[in-house]
Amino acid sequence: MDGTQARAETMNGAESLVQTLLDSGVDTCFANPGTSEMHFVAALDRIPGMRCVLGLFEGVVTGAADGYARMAEKPACTLLHCGPGLANGLSNIHNARRARSPMVNIVGDHATYHRQWDAPLTADVEGVARPFSDWVRYGQSSRGIAADGAAAVQAARTAPGQIATLILPADTAWEPSAGPAKPLPVPPRVMPAPQQLETVARVLRAKGAKVLLLLAGPALTEAGQRAAWRIAAATGCGVLAQMSNARTARGRGRYPVERVPYPVDMALAKLAGYEACILVGAKHPVAFFAYPGKPGSLLPEGCAVHVLARPDQEVLGAIEALAEDVAKGVAPPAPNGGERPRAPGGAITPEGIAATVGALMPEHAIVVDEGVTTGRGFFAATHTAPPHDWLQLTGGSIGEGLPLVLGASIACPDRKVIGLQADGSGMYTVQALWTMARERCDVCVVIFSNRKYAILRHELMNVGANPGRTALDMLDLGNPDIDWVKVAEGMGVEGALAPDLDALADLLRGAMGRKGPFLIELLVP
């Protein structure tokens, strides 16, 4: 018996699981553990190689794992405590699933023989996990838990990226194991059927400018955008990104792709006139909510919908093949160029905020946008900013911006991360600031402090409600005002107040020229 085999045979279940995760390429764990997970925590000491990041709330943990996956292009694992801990993290698991981010959730539970006693933390963990997961398994034994872990990673990495939740009863962690399991192969993405490509090419040739290419996922990489604009140059078709996207390559050298607008009336106007819509890794464009007297689909009545590639298929290969078919020999138009934005100074406006950020961001920054109302018009003003990646809230469940900043910074420590954050949604997961300080993340968070849920004031009008004082008070974040600078400093993050765009520019210059976390509270009128 060699040393490796002997070491494997003396591992407990938790140790075999940690080693299997590492062997399968999962080397980062965002954690908020409890008693049931202590053997997994101890295993992280005995099995070297796993970076462990502590979050003070489970929504921070799961949101950070989402941001990490979007930038690292591989899953992290989370460590959560029983059913209630999983429940606390579900909002950002929902967002991650909508982003198609790979994620492995390790959820501790009572020992298998202890569940019969209905102790206070007993819950239907599987029942909680299933609506938010693509793969769920309840560990049955310490000798099988490593194989369960390998299967969880395989599921998470299966295209287009899935949520895998493995429930780890305490006794399966502490009892002897059979050693780590071998990593499982990940199924490759497959090209769409030739008929899909042929149909879409025929539609483009026949209808030209009346066709919309709607992009998402890998189609929003630099290569995907180049192929889309070649197709547009050859056929005259329109090009848009879907409303919410996990990651978009933007800035100089990329292309001026705009998104389907959030407000229904603006979206309907933007999409009017199209007779066909081709989905390239995207979903059918629909309104976020139902509104009285307005349609759910944002496409014009009678607009035909064709699928070039589903999100789980080879999206980039499909659009590049389509470009070779309908645009052979046609060069793409010139990408974004011209002067980068200039910081305008003066009073605060959404356009001025975007121009200031675009003027001062470094090359290859990562921008996390949970600006909600304030951030809707940021794309137009940042097309000629230095090349960067733009991450959005994808599932509509607010409170993921700060965790996304954290996770993206852990994945890409050599890149500056800029968080554009609404104040109301920022308070959902404000604990992320503490972890940014603990991990010395190179981030700058700009809080849009309008001291109200501004988006919900708009929604009151959109649904035809007639608000009075009680309703408006429910959407007001004043009385008392939140002092974000003091909140940040209490979490270990230096902060400063910006009452206008001149102060914002000065503070951003300082933040871009230093390492470590910094917060700017921007007083938005």
Short mmCIF file of C-alpha atoms in Angstrom, two decimals:
data_model
loop_
_atom_site.label_atom_id
_atom_site.label_comp_id
_atom_site.label_asym_id
_atom_site.label_seq_id
_atom_site.Cartn_x
_atom_site.Cartn_y
_atom_site.Cartn_z
CA MET A 1 0.00 0.00 0.00
CA ASP A 2 1.57 3.32 -1.05
CA GLY A 3 1.29 6.56 0.95
CA THR A 4 -1.42 8.06 -1.27
CA GLN A 5 -3.63 5.00 -0.90
CA ALA A 6 -3.07 4.87 2.85
CA ARG A 7 -3.92 8.55 3.18
CA ALA A 8 -7.10 8.07 1.14
CA GLU A 9 -8.21 5.14 3.29
CA THR A 10 -7.87 7.19 6.50
CA MET A 11 -9.92 10.11 5.18
CA ASN A 12 -13.35 10.82 6.60
CA GLY A 13 -16.21 11.74 4.29
CA ALA A 14 -15.61 15.48 4.47
CA GLU A 15 -11.94 15.09 3.60
CA SER A 16 -12.73 12.86 0.64
CA LEU A 17 -15.30 15.40 -0.55
CA VAL A 18 -12.89 18.35 -0.32
CA GLN A 19 -10.19 16.43 -2.19
CA THR A 20 -12.71 15.44 -4.88
CA LEU A 21 -13.81 19.06 -5.32
CA LEU A 22 -10.19 20.14 -5.73
CA ASP A 23 -9.44 17.33 -8.19
CA SER A 24 -12.53 18.43 -10.16
CA GLY A 25 -11.27 22.01 -10.46
CA VAL A 26 -13.23 23.64 -7.63
CA ASP A 27 -10.66 25.52 -5.56
CA THR A 28 -12.67 28.36 -3.98
CA CYS A 29 -15.29 28.04 -1.23
CA PHE A 30 -17.58 30.88 -0.12
CA ALA A 31 -18.77 29.85 3.32
CA ASN A 32 -21.10 30.60 6.20
CA PRO A 33 -20.87 27.35 8.19
CA GLY A 34 -22.52 26.05 11.36
CA THR A 35 -22.22 23.03 13.65
CA SER A 36 -23.26 20.47 11.04
CA GLU A 37 -20.45 21.60 8.74
CA MET A 38 -17.59 21.56 11.26
CA HIS A 39 -16.00 18.41 9.84
CA PHE A 40 -16.02 19.99 6.38
CA VAL A 41 -14.44 23.12 7.90
CA ALA A 42 -11.78 21.00 9.60
CA ALA A 43 -11.14 19.17 6.32
CA LEU A 44 -10.30 22.50 4.69
CA ASP A 45 -7.32 22.69 7.07
CA ARG A 46 -6.13 19.14 6.47
CA ILE A 47 -6.58 19.14 2.67
CA PRO A 48 -4.55 22.07 1.25
CA GLY A 49 -5.53 24.01 -1.86
CA MET A 50 -9.04 25.38 -1.22
CA ARG A 51 -9.34 29.16 -0.83
CA CYS A 52 -11.98 29.86 1.81
CA VAL A 53 -13.90 33.15 1.86
CA LEU A 54 -16.15 33.87 4.83
CA GLY A 55 -19.43 35.71 4.33
CA LEU A 56 -21.48 37.05 7.24
CA PHE A 57 -24.78 36.27 5.50
CA GLU A 58 -25.68 33.45 3.15
CA GLY A 59 -26.95 35.84 0.45
CA VAL A 60 -23.43 37.27 0.30
CA VAL A 61 -21.99 33.76 -0.03
CA THR A 62 -24.24 32.68 -2.90
CA GLY A 63 -24.05 36.02 -4.73
CA ALA A 64 -20.26 36.00 -4.49
CA ALA A 65 -20.16 32.47 -5.92
CA ASP A 66 -22.22 33.81 -8.85
CA GLY A 67 -19.82 36.72 -9.49
CA TYR A 68 -16.86 34.37 -9.20
CA ALA A 69 -18.31 31.93 -11.74
CA ARG A 70 -19.11 34.66 -14.27
CA MET A 71 -15.49 35.81 -14.31
CA ALA A 72 -13.56 32.60 -13.56
CA GLU A 73 -15.78 30.60 -15.95
CA LYS A 74 -15.84 27.70 -13.52
CA PRO A 75 -17.80 26.94 -10.34
CA ALA A 76 -16.95 27.78 -6.78
CA CYS A 77 -18.61 25.89 -3.96
CA THR A 78 -20.65 27.40 -1.19
CA LEU A 79 -20.90 26.04 2.35
CA LEU A 80 -24.28 26.66 3.99
CA HIS A 81 -25.84 25.62 7.29
CA CYS A 82 -28.92 23.39 7.10
CA GLY A 83 -32.25 24.34 5.57
CA PRO A 84 -32.49 27.86 7.06
CA GLY A 85 -28.97 28.73 5.87
CA LEU A 86 -29.85 27.58 2.37
CA ALA A 87 -33.08 29.58 2.54
CA ASN A 88 -31.13 32.72 3.41
CA GLY A 89 -29.04 32.27 0.26
CA LEU A 90 -31.82 31.38 -2.18
CA SER A 91 -32.41 34.86 -3.58
CA ASN A 92 -28.95 35.02 -5.11
CA ILE A 93 -29.02 31.35 -6.08
CA HIS A 94 -32.08 32.35 -8.11
CA ASN A 95 -30.08 35.18 -9.73
CA ALA A 96 -27.16 32.84 -10.41
CA ARG A 97 -29.44 30.33 -12.07
CA ARG A 98 -30.80 33.07 -14.33
CA ALA A 99 -27.20 34.05 -15.12
CA ARG A 100 -26.51 30.39 -15.97
CA SER A 101 -23.60 30.44 -13.55
CA PRO A 102 -22.15 27.10 -12.48
CA MET A 103 -22.34 26.67 -8.70
CA VAL A 104 -21.91 23.79 -6.24
CA ASN A 105 -23.79 24.29 -2.97
CA ILE A 106 -22.70 22.11 -0.06
CA VAL A 107 -25.51 22.28 2.51
CA GLY A 108 -24.91 20.65 5.87
CA ASP A 109 -27.70 18.83 7.66
CA HIS A 110 -28.33 16.84 10.81
CA ALA A 111 -26.82 13.37 11.01
CA THR A 112 -29.08 10.92 9.20
CA TYR A 113 -30.12 9.21 12.45
CA HIS A 114 -30.81 12.53 14.20
CA ARG A 115 -33.49 13.75 11.80
CA GLN A 116 -36.10 11.57 13.50
CA TRP A 117 -35.97 13.81 16.61
CA ASP A 118 -37.14 16.95 14.78
CA ALA A 119 -34.49 19.17 16.36
CA PRO A 120 -34.95 22.94 15.91
CA LEU A 121 -32.97 23.22 12.65
CA THR A 122 -34.65 20.23 11.01
CA ALA A 123 -36.10 21.16 7.62
CA ASP A 124 -36.94 19.65 4.26
CA VAL A 125 -33.64 20.71 2.73
CA GLU A 126 -34.32 18.89 -0.52
CA GLY A 127 -37.71 20.55 -0.79
CA VAL A 128 -36.13 23.95 -0.25
CA ALA A 129 -33.36 23.33 -2.77
CA ARG A 130 -35.23 21.82 -5.71
CA PRO A 131 -37.07 24.90 -7.07
CA PHE A 132 -33.76 26.79 -7.26
CA SER A 133 -31.42 24.00 -8.37
CA ASP A 134 -30.88 22.03 -11.56
CA TRP A 135 -29.42 19.06 -9.65
CA VAL A 136 -30.04 18.00 -6.04
CA ARG A 137 -28.73 15.00 -4.12
CA TYR A 138 -28.97 13.99 -0.47
CA GLY A 139 -25.78 12.28 0.68
CA GLN A 140 -26.48 8.80 2.00
CA SER A 141 -23.10 7.60 3.30
CA SER A 142 -19.55 8.71 3.99
CA ARG A 143 -18.31 6.14 1.48
CA GLY A 144 -20.42 7.59 -1.31
CA ILE A 145 -20.18 11.32 -0.57
CA ALA A 146 -17.04 11.84 -2.68
CA ALA A 147 -18.76 10.34 -5.73
CA ASP A 148 -21.74 12.61 -5.00
CA GLY A 149 -19.35 15.55 -5.02
CA ALA A 150 -17.88 14.58 -8.38
CA ALA A 151 -21.41 14.29 -9.80
CA ALA A 152 -22.30 17.72 -8.37
CA VAL A 153 -19.35 19.37 -10.13
CA GLN A 154 -20.19 17.60 -13.37
CA ALA A 155 -23.77 18.86 -13.13
CA ALA A 156 -22.69 22.42 -12.33
CA ARG A 157 -20.31 22.53 -15.30
CA THR A 158 -22.83 21.09 -17.76
CA ALA A 159 -23.82 23.74 -20.32
CA PRO A 160 -25.04 26.37 -20.04
CA GLY A 161 -24.00 26.31 -16.36
CA GLN A 162 -26.16 24.83 -13.61
CA ILE A 163 -26.88 25.03 -9.90
CA ALA A 164 -25.95 21.78 -8.14
CA THR A 165 -26.91 21.32 -4.49
CA LEU A 166 -25.39 18.50 -2.45
CA ILE A 167 -26.81 17.94 1.04
CA LEU A 168 -24.15 16.73 3.47
CA PRO A 169 -25.52 15.05 6.64
CA ALA A 170 -23.08 15.41 9.51
CA ASP A 171 -22.40 11.68 9.86
CA THR A 172 -21.50 11.33 6.17
CA ALA A 173 -18.83 13.96 6.87
CA TRP A 174 -17.27 12.47 10.01
CA GLU A 175 -17.44 8.72 9.30
CA PRO A 176 -14.70 6.88 7.31
CA SER A 177 -14.68 7.21 3.53
CA ALA A 178 -13.40 5.20 0.60
CA GLY A 179 -11.18 8.11 -0.44
CA PRO A 180 -11.71 10.76 -3.11
CA ALA A 181 -13.62 10.06 -6.30
CA LYS A 182 -12.28 10.66 -9.79
CA PRO A 183 -13.55 13.78 -11.61
CA LEU A 184 -16.34 13.10 -14.08
CA PRO A 185 -16.22 14.28 -17.72
CA VAL A 186 -18.25 17.36 -18.61
CA PRO A 187 -20.56 16.92 -21.61
CA PRO A 188 -19.45 19.24 -24.43
CA ARG A 189 -21.74 21.88 -25.89
CA VAL A 190 -23.25 20.67 -29.14
CA MET A 191 -23.83 22.63 -32.32
CA PRO A 192 -27.44 23.31 -33.27
CA ALA A 193 -28.94 21.13 -35.98
CA PRO A 194 -28.02 22.21 -39.52
CA GLN A 195 -31.69 22.95 -40.16
CA GLN A 196 -31.61 25.70 -37.52
CA LEU A 197 -28.74 27.45 -39.27
CA GLU A 198 -30.33 27.02 -42.70
CA THR A 199 -33.67 28.42 -41.57
CA VAL A 200 -32.12 31.45 -39.90
CA ALA A 201 -29.90 32.18 -42.92
CA ARG A 202 -32.91 32.02 -45.22
CA VAL A 203 -34.86 34.44 -43.00
CA LEU A 204 -31.97 36.91 -42.93
CA ARG A 205 -31.57 36.85 -46.70
CA ALA A 206 -35.29 37.32 -47.26
CA LYS A 207 -36.17 39.95 -44.64
CA GLY A 208 -32.88 41.77 -44.01
CA ALA A 209 -33.47 44.92 -41.98
CA LYS A 210 -36.75 43.58 -40.60
CA VAL A 211 -34.89 40.87 -38.64
CA LEU A 212 -33.53 41.27 -35.12
CA LEU A 213 -30.55 39.30 -33.80
CA LEU A 214 -31.09 39.03 -30.04
CA LEU A 215 -27.86 38.12 -28.24
CA ALA A 216 -27.07 36.62 -24.84
CA GLY A 217 -24.42 34.46 -23.16
CA PRO A 218 -21.37 33.63 -25.33
CA ALA A 219 -22.81 35.76 -28.15
CA LEU A 220 -21.91 38.81 -26.02
CA THR A 221 -18.21 37.99 -25.93
CA GLU A 222 -15.98 40.07 -28.19
CA ALA A 223 -15.92 37.26 -30.79
CA GLY A 224 -19.70 36.82 -30.67
CA GLN A 225 -20.30 40.52 -31.15
CA ARG A 226 -17.90 40.63 -34.09
CA ALA A 227 -19.83 37.84 -35.81
CA ALA A 228 -23.17 39.56 -35.11
CA TRP A 229 -21.99 42.86 -36.61
CA ARG A 230 -20.65 41.06 -39.67
CA ILE A 231 -24.11 39.62 -40.17
CA ALA A 232 -25.65 43.07 -39.68
CA ALA A 233 -23.22 44.60 -42.20
CA ALA A 234 -24.20 41.99 -44.81
CA THR A 235 -27.96 41.86 -44.24
CA GLY A 236 -28.95 45.12 -42.54
CA CYS A 237 -30.49 43.28 -39.59
CA GLY A 238 -30.76 44.81 -36.13
CA VAL A 239 -28.59 43.71 -33.19
CA LEU A 240 -29.59 43.92 -29.53
CA ALA A 241 -28.66 42.19 -26.28
CA GLN A 242 -31.42 40.77 -24.13
CA MET A 243 -32.54 42.92 -21.20
CA SER A 244 -30.38 41.36 -18.45
CA ASN A 245 -27.03 39.68 -19.11
CA ALA A 246 -24.52 37.87 -16.94
CA ARG A 247 -21.47 39.35 -18.68
CA THR A 248 -20.98 41.62 -21.68
CA ALA A 249 -17.68 42.60 -23.30
CA ARG A 250 -17.79 46.37 -23.77
CA GLY A 251 -15.69 49.45 -24.49
CA ARG A 252 -13.15 50.38 -27.15
CA GLY A 253 -12.45 47.60 -29.61
CA ARG A 254 -15.88 46.06 -28.96
CA TYR A 255 -19.25 46.99 -30.51
CA PRO A 256 -22.05 49.36 -29.43
CA VAL A 257 -24.57 46.69 -28.45
CA GLU A 258 -27.59 48.12 -26.65
CA ARG A 259 -30.03 46.16 -24.49
CA VAL A 260 -33.78 45.67 -24.78
CA PRO A 261 -35.08 48.45 -22.50
CA TYR A 262 -36.69 47.62 -19.15
CA PRO A 263 -39.72 49.99 -19.40
CA VAL A 264 -42.40 48.26 -21.46
CA ASP A 265 -43.32 51.25 -23.63
CA MET A 266 -39.67 51.89 -24.50
CA ALA A 267 -39.13 48.22 -25.29
CA LEU A 268 -42.19 48.04 -27.53
CA ALA A 269 -41.00 51.13 -29.42
CA LYS A 270 -37.49 49.71 -29.77
CA LEU A 271 -38.74 46.41 -31.18
CA ALA A 272 -41.51 47.81 -33.39
CA GLY A 273 -41.22 46.99 -37.07
CA TYR A 274 -39.36 43.70 -36.77
CA GLU A 275 -40.96 40.80 -38.61
CA ALA A 276 -38.60 38.13 -37.29
CA CYS A 277 -36.47 37.70 -34.17
CA ILE A 278 -33.52 35.30 -34.08
CA LEU A 279 -32.56 34.11 -30.59
CA VAL A 280 -28.81 33.60 -30.19
CA GLY A 281 -28.46 32.11 -26.71
CA ALA A 282 -31.28 34.45 -25.65
CA LYS A 283 -34.84 34.03 -24.44
CA HIS A 284 -38.01 35.43 -26.00
CA PRO A 285 -38.11 39.10 -24.87
CA VAL A 286 -40.90 39.62 -22.34
CA ALA A 287 -41.95 42.30 -19.87
CA PHE A 288 -40.58 41.93 -16.35
CA PHE A 289 -44.13 42.05 -14.96
CA ALA A 290 -47.70 42.11 -16.20
CA TYR A 291 -49.15 45.62 -16.50
CA PRO A 292 -52.82 46.46 -17.07
CA GLY A 293 -53.52 46.93 -20.76
CA LYS A 294 -49.99 46.07 -21.91
CA PRO A 295 -48.68 42.92 -23.63
CA GLY A 296 -46.43 40.34 -21.98
CA SER A 297 -44.38 39.69 -25.12
CA LEU A 298 -42.31 42.66 -26.22
CA LEU A 299 -42.16 41.59 -29.86
CA PRO A 300 -44.63 43.07 -32.37
CA GLU A 301 -47.73 41.02 -33.07
CA GLY A 302 -46.99 38.50 -35.80
CA CYS A 303 -43.21 38.66 -35.36
CA ALA A 304 -41.79 35.18 -36.06
CA VAL A 305 -39.30 33.79 -33.55
CA HIS A 306 -36.44 31.56 -34.69
CA VAL A 307 -33.80 29.88 -32.51
CA LEU A 308 -30.27 29.86 -33.85
CA ALA A 309 -28.87 28.36 -30.65
CA ARG A 310 -30.32 27.54 -27.25
CA PRO A 311 -28.31 28.63 -24.19
CA ASP A 312 -27.08 25.05 -23.67
CA GLN A 313 -25.85 24.72 -27.25
CA GLU A 314 -22.65 25.96 -28.91
CA VAL A 315 -23.81 29.58 -29.11
CA LEU A 316 -20.54 31.17 -30.21
CA GLY A 317 -19.86 28.51 -32.83
CA ALA A 318 -23.39 28.90 -34.19
CA ILE A 319 -23.24 32.67 -34.70
CA GLU A 320 -19.76 32.44 -36.23
CA ALA A 321 -21.04 29.75 -38.62
CA LEU A 322 -24.01 31.94 -39.50
CA ALA A 323 -21.67 34.85 -40.23
CA GLU A 324 -19.62 32.67 -42.56
CA ASP A 325 -22.83 31.67 -44.35
CA VAL A 326 -24.59 35.01 -44.85
CA ALA A 327 -21.60 37.39 -44.58
CA LYS A 328 -18.78 35.48 -46.23
CA GLY A 329 -16.14 37.98 -47.31
CA VAL A 330 -17.85 40.83 -45.46
CA ALA A 331 -15.74 42.53 -42.82
CA PRO A 332 -17.38 43.70 -39.62
CA PRO A 333 -17.80 47.45 -39.23
CA ALA A 334 -15.23 49.37 -37.22
CA PRO A 335 -15.62 48.70 -33.48
CA ASN A 336 -16.07 51.37 -30.83
CA GLY A 337 -13.50 54.11 -31.25
CA GLY A 338 -13.17 57.82 -30.85
CA GLU A 339 -12.37 59.69 -27.69
CA ARG A 340 -13.10 58.10 -24.34
CA PRO A 341 -15.76 59.89 -22.28
CA ARG A 342 -14.80 63.00 -20.37
CA ALA A 343 -15.78 63.68 -16.77
CA PRO A 344 -18.28 66.54 -17.15
CA GLY A 345 -18.37 67.84 -13.58
CA GLY A 346 -21.29 69.81 -12.24
CA ALA A 347 -24.63 68.58 -10.98
CA ILE A 348 -25.37 64.87 -10.77
CA THR A 349 -27.22 63.26 -13.68
CA PRO A 350 -27.30 59.59 -14.77
CA GLU A 351 -25.49 60.49 -18.01
CA GLY A 352 -22.88 62.45 -16.06
CA ILE A 353 -22.28 59.53 -13.70
CA ALA A 354 -21.77 57.15 -16.63
CA ALA A 355 -19.41 59.56 -18.42
CA THR A 356 -17.37 60.07 -15.25
CA VAL A 357 -16.99 56.33 -14.67
CA GLY A 358 -16.11 55.81 -18.34
CA ALA A 359 -13.55 58.59 -18.22
CA LEU A 360 -11.73 57.24 -15.18
CA MET A 361 -12.01 53.43 -15.24
CA PRO A 362 -8.77 51.58 -16.00
CA GLU A 363 -8.43 49.14 -18.89
CA HIS A 364 -9.98 45.71 -18.29
CA ALA A 365 -12.02 46.85 -15.32
CA ILE A 366 -15.05 44.81 -14.29
CA VAL A 367 -18.20 46.86 -13.81
CA VAL A 368 -21.01 45.41 -11.70
CA ASP A 369 -24.26 47.25 -12.37
CA GLU A 370 -27.05 47.13 -9.82
CA GLY A 371 -27.82 50.80 -10.35
CA VAL A 372 -31.49 49.94 -10.97
CA THR A 373 -33.25 53.25 -11.81
CA THR A 374 -30.13 55.44 -11.90
CA GLY A 375 -28.22 53.00 -14.10
CA ARG A 376 -30.63 52.42 -16.97
CA GLY A 377 -28.91 54.77 -19.42
CA PHE A 378 -25.30 53.90 -18.65
CA PHE A 379 -24.53 51.91 -21.82
CA ALA A 380 -24.66 54.77 -24.34
CA ALA A 381 -22.19 56.90 -22.38
CA THR A 382 -19.61 54.13 -21.93
CA HIS A 383 -19.25 52.63 -25.41
CA THR A 384 -15.88 54.37 -25.88
CA ALA A 385 -14.59 53.72 -22.38
CA PRO A 386 -11.53 51.46 -22.08
CA PRO A 387 -12.29 47.76 -22.70
CA HIS A 388 -14.14 46.24 -19.76
CA ASP A 389 -16.65 43.56 -18.74
CA TRP A 390 -20.13 44.57 -17.57
CA LEU A 391 -22.06 42.34 -15.14
CA GLN A 392 -25.78 42.80 -14.47
CA LEU A 393 -28.43 41.55 -12.10
CA THR A 394 -30.02 38.74 -14.12
CA GLY A 395 -32.82 37.32 -12.00
CA GLY A 396 -34.46 40.53 -10.85
CA SER A 397 -34.02 39.73 -7.16
CA ILE A 398 -32.28 42.84 -5.84
CA GLY A 399 -29.39 42.70 -3.41
CA GLU A 400 -26.78 40.91 -5.52
CA GLY A 401 -24.63 43.86 -6.59
CA LEU A 402 -22.24 43.95 -3.63
CA PRO A 403 -21.77 40.14 -3.55
CA LEU A 404 -21.11 40.14 -7.31
CA VAL A 405 -18.40 42.76 -6.76
CA LEU A 406 -16.86 40.54 -4.09
CA GLY A 407 -16.96 37.35 -6.16
CA ALA A 408 -15.63 39.00 -9.32
CA SER A 409 -12.71 40.44 -7.35
CA ILE A 410 -11.86 37.03 -5.85
CA ALA A 411 -11.90 35.53 -9.36
CA CYS A 412 -9.82 38.34 -10.93
CA PRO A 413 -7.61 39.89 -8.24
CA ASP A 414 -5.49 41.69 -10.85
CA ARG A 415 -8.48 43.65 -12.25
CA LYS A 416 -10.19 46.66 -10.68
CA VAL A 417 -13.87 46.01 -9.93
CA ILE A 418 -16.28 48.95 -9.93
CA GLY A 419 -19.69 48.48 -8.31
CA LEU A 420 -22.51 50.80 -9.40
CA GLN A 421 -24.97 50.19 -6.61
CA ALA A 422 -28.45 51.46 -5.73
CA ASP A 423 -28.77 52.24 -2.03
CA GLY A 424 -31.95 50.28 -1.27
CA SER A 425 -30.77 47.03 -2.84
CA GLY A 426 -27.31 47.53 -1.36
CA MET A 427 -28.75 47.26 2.14
CA TYR A 428 -29.92 43.70 1.43
CA THR A 429 -26.36 42.37 1.48
CA VAL A 430 -24.34 45.19 3.05
CA GLN A 431 -22.31 42.55 4.94
CA ALA A 432 -20.36 41.99 1.69
CA LEU A 433 -18.36 45.13 2.55
CA TRP A 434 -16.88 43.34 5.57
CA THR A 435 -15.66 40.46 3.42
CA MET A 436 -14.21 42.90 0.86
CA ALA A 437 -12.18 44.46 3.67
CA ARG A 438 -11.15 41.07 5.08
CA GLU A 439 -10.01 39.82 1.67
CA ARG A 440 -8.44 43.20 0.70
CA CYS A 441 -10.41 43.21 -2.55
CA ASP A 442 -9.36 45.81 -5.11
CA VAL A 443 -12.81 47.32 -5.57
CA CYS A 444 -14.55 50.69 -5.68
CA VAL A 445 -18.26 50.76 -4.84
CA VAL A 446 -20.31 53.81 -5.85
CA ILE A 447 -23.58 54.00 -3.91
CA PHE A 448 -26.39 55.91 -5.63
CA SER A 449 -27.88 57.44 -2.52
CA ASN A 450 -31.29 58.78 -3.52
CA ARG A 451 -32.71 57.50 -0.22
CA LYS A 452 -35.76 55.90 -1.77
CA TYR A 453 -36.85 52.80 -3.68
CA ALA A 454 -37.11 54.92 -6.83
CA ILE A 455 -37.84 51.98 -9.12
CA LEU A 456 -40.92 51.07 -7.09
CA ARG A 457 -42.24 54.61 -7.35
CA HIS A 458 -42.13 54.14 -11.12
CA GLU A 459 -43.81 50.75 -10.79
CA LEU A 460 -46.69 52.32 -8.84
CA MET A 461 -47.45 54.41 -11.91
CA ASN A 462 -46.89 51.54 -14.35
CA VAL A 463 -49.48 49.30 -12.69
CA GLY A 464 -52.00 52.12 -12.45
CA ALA A 465 -51.96 52.39 -8.65
CA ASN A 466 -52.91 55.69 -6.99
CA PRO A 467 -50.42 56.09 -4.12
CA GLY A 468 -51.09 58.06 -0.98
CA ARG A 469 -48.92 58.94 1.99
CA THR A 470 -48.80 55.41 3.42
CA ALA A 471 -47.76 53.88 0.09
CA LEU A 472 -45.08 56.51 -0.53
CA ASP A 473 -43.68 56.07 2.97
CA MET A 474 -43.16 52.38 2.19
CA LEU A 475 -40.80 53.39 -0.63
CA ASP A 476 -38.84 56.06 1.32
CA LEU A 477 -35.39 55.24 2.74
CA GLY A 478 -35.14 58.47 4.72
CA ASN A 479 -36.18 59.05 8.33
CA PRO A 480 -33.46 58.20 9.21
CA ASP A 481 -31.09 58.67 6.28
CA ILE A 482 -28.55 55.87 5.83
CA ASP A 483 -25.00 57.16 6.24
CA TRP A 484 -23.13 54.88 3.85
CA VAL A 485 -19.72 56.31 4.67
CA LYS A 486 -20.14 55.39 8.33
CA VAL A 487 -21.62 52.00 7.42
CA ALA A 488 -18.61 51.25 5.21
CA GLU A 489 -16.12 52.40 7.81
CA GLY A 490 -17.84 50.23 10.39
CA MET A 491 -17.23 47.27 8.06
CA GLY A 492 -13.56 48.17 7.58
CA VAL A 493 -13.92 49.90 4.19
CA GLU A 494 -12.77 53.48 3.76
CA GLY A 495 -15.46 55.76 2.33
CA ALA A 496 -16.22 59.34 1.31
CA LEU A 497 -19.22 61.46 0.28
CA ALA A 498 -19.64 62.97 -3.20
CA PRO A 499 -22.30 65.72 -3.47
CA ASP A 500 -21.60 66.42 -7.16
CA LEU A 501 -19.81 65.05 -10.23
CA ASP A 502 -16.62 67.01 -9.53
CA ALA A 503 -16.26 65.29 -6.17
CA LEU A 504 -17.13 61.94 -7.77
CA ALA A 505 -14.34 62.40 -10.31
CA ASP A 506 -11.80 63.33 -7.65
CA LEU A 507 -12.70 60.34 -5.49
CA LEU A 508 -12.72 57.94 -8.44
CA ARG A 509 -9.26 59.11 -9.52
CA GLY A 510 -7.98 58.36 -6.05
CA ALA A 511 -9.71 54.98 -5.88
CA MET A 512 -8.44 53.92 -9.32
CA GLY A 513 -4.88 54.78 -8.30
CA ARG A 514 -4.81 52.69 -5.12
CA LYS A 515 -5.33 49.08 -4.12
CA GLY A 516 -7.99 47.82 -1.74
CA PRO A 517 -11.68 48.52 -1.15
CA PHE A 518 -13.16 52.03 -1.25
CA LEU A 519 -16.76 53.27 -1.14
CA ILE A 520 -18.21 56.50 -2.54
CA GLU A 521 -21.65 57.65 -1.43
CA LEU A 522 -23.03 59.71 -4.32
CA LEU A 523 -25.92 61.97 -3.33
CA VAL A 524 -28.32 61.47 -6.24
CA PRO A 525 -31.13 64.04 -6.39
#
